[in-house]
mmCIF file of C-alpha atoms in Angstrom:
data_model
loop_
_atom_site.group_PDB
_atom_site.id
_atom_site.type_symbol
_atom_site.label_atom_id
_atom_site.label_comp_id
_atom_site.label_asym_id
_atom_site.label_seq_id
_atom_site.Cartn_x
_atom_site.Cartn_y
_atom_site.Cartn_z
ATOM 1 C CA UNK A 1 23.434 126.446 -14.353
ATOM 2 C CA UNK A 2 23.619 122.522 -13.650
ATOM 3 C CA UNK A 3 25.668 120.836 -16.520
ATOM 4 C CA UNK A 4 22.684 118.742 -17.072
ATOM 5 C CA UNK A 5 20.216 121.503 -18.452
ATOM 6 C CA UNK A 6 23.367 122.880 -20.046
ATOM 7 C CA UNK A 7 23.405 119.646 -22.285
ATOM 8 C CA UNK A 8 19.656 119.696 -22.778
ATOM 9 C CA UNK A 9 19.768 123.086 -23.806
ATOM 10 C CA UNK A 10 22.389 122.608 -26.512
ATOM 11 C CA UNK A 11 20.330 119.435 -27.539
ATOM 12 C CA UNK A 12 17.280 121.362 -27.682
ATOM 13 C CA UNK A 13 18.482 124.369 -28.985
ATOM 14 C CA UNK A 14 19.364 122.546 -32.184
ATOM 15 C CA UNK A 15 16.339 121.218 -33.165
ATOM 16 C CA UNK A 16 13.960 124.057 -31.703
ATOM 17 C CA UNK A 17 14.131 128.103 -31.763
ATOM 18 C CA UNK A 18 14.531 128.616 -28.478
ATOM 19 C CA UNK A 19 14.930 131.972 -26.705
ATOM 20 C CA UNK A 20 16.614 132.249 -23.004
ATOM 21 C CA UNK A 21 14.493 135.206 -21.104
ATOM 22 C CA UNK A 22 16.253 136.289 -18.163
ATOM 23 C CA UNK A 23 14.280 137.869 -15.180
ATOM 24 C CA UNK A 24 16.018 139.903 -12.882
ATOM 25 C CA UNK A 25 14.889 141.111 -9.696
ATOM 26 C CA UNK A 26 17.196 144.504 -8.624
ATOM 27 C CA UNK A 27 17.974 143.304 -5.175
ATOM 28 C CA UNK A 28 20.024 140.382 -6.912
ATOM 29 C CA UNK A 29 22.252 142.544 -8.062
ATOM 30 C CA UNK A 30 22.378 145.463 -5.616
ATOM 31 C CA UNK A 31 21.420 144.243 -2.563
ATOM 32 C CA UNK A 32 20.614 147.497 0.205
ATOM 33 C CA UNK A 33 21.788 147.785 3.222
ATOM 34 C CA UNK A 34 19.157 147.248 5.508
ATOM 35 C CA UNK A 35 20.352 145.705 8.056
ATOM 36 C CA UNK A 36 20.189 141.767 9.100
ATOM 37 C CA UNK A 37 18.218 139.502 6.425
ATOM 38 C CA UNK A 38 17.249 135.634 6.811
ATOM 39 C CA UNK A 39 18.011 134.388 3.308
ATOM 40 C CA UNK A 40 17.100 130.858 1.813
ATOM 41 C CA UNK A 41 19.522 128.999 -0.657
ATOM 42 C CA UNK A 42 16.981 127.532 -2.465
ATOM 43 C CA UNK A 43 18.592 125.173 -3.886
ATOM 44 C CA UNK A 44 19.760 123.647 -0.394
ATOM 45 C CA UNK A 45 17.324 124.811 1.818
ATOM 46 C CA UNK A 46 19.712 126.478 4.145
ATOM 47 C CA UNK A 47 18.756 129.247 5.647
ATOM 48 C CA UNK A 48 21.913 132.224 6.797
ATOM 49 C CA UNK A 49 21.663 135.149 8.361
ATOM 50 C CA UNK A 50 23.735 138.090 6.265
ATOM 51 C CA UNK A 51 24.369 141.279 7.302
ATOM 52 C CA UNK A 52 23.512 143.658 4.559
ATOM 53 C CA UNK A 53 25.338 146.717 6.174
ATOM 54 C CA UNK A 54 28.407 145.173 5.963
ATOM 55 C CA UNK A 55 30.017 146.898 2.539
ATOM 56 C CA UNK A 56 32.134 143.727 1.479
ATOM 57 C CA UNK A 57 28.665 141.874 1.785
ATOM 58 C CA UNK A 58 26.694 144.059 -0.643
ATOM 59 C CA UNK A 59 29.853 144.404 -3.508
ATOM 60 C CA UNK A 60 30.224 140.320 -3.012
ATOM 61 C CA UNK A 61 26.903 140.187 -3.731
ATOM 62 C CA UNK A 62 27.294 141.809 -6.604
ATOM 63 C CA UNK A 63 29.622 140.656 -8.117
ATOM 64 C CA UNK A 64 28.791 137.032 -8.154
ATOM 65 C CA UNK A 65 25.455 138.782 -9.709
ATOM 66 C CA UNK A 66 27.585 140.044 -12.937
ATOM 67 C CA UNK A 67 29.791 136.412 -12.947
ATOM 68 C CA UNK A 68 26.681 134.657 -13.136
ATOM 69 C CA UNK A 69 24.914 137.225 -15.345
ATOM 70 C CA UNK A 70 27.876 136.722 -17.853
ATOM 71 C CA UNK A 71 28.493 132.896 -17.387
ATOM 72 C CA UNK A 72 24.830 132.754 -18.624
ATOM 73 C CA UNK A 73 25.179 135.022 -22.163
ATOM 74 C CA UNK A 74 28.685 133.239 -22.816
ATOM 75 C CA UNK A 75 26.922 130.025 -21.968
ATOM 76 C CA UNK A 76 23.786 130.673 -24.469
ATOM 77 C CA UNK A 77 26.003 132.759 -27.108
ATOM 78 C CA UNK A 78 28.557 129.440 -26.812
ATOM 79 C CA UNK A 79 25.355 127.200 -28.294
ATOM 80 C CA UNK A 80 23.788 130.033 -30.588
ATOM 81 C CA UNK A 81 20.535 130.678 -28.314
ATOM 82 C CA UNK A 82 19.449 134.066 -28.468
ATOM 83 C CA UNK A 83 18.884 135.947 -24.536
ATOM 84 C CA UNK A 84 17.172 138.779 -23.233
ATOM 85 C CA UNK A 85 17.457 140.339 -19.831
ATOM 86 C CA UNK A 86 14.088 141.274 -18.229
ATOM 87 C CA UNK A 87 14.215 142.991 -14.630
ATOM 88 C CA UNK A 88 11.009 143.088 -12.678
ATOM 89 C CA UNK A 89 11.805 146.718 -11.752
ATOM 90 C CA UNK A 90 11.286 148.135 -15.571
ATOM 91 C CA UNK A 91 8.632 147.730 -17.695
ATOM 92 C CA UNK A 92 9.417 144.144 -20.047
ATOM 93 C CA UNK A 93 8.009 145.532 -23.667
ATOM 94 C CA UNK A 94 10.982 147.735 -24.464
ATOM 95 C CA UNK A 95 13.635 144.929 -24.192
ATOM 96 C CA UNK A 96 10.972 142.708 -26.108
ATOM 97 C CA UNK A 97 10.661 144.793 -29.196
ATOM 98 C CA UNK A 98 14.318 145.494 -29.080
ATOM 99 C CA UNK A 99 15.125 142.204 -29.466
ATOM 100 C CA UNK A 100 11.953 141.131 -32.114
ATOM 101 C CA UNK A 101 13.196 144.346 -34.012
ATOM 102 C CA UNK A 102 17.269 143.262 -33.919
ATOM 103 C CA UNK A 103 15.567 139.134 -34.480
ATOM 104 C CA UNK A 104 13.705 140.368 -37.749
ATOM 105 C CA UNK A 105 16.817 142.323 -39.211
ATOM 106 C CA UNK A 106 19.414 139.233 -38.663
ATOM 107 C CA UNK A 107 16.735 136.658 -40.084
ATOM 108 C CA UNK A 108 15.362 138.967 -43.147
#
């Protein structure tokens, strides 16, 4: 996350309730091996051809998936913002009532 929105956040996060939702697609975490893929940065625009075969290639991928994954909840725990992980592969209303359910015990 750009240092910028990381300051905003804190900022905002102390005058607002703010919740950080998550979504995570599967293949951002375990991506298969199918083969070559044309990827995007889309932050840069560059576009790199990866070979998903390639074993290295997948657990990298992975990886940097968890180290970003927990940069984010140490980030957000760091400034007392609550987080929930949604993945676009599961249904979304379990982790939501979880975390309304844990929210109302803390708060009553």
């Amino acid at each position: 996350m750009a240092e910028a929105y990381e300051r905003d956040l804190q900022i905002a996060n102390k005058r607002h309730d703010l919740v950080a939702i998550h979504v995570i697609d599967p293949l951002e975490e375990r991506l298969p091996s199918v083969g070559l893929l044309e990827l995007e940065d889309l932050e840069t625009g560059e576009i790199v051809l990866v070979d998903t075969s390639v074993r290295e290639i997948r657990e990298t991928v992975s990886e940097n998936a968890l180290s970003e994954k927990t940069n984010l909840e140490r980030f957000f725990k760091s400034i007392g913002m609550d987080y929930i992980d949604i993945y676009t592969d599961r249904p979304y209303v379990q982790p939501l009532t979880k975390f309304f359910r844990m929210r109302a015990k803390r708060f009553h």
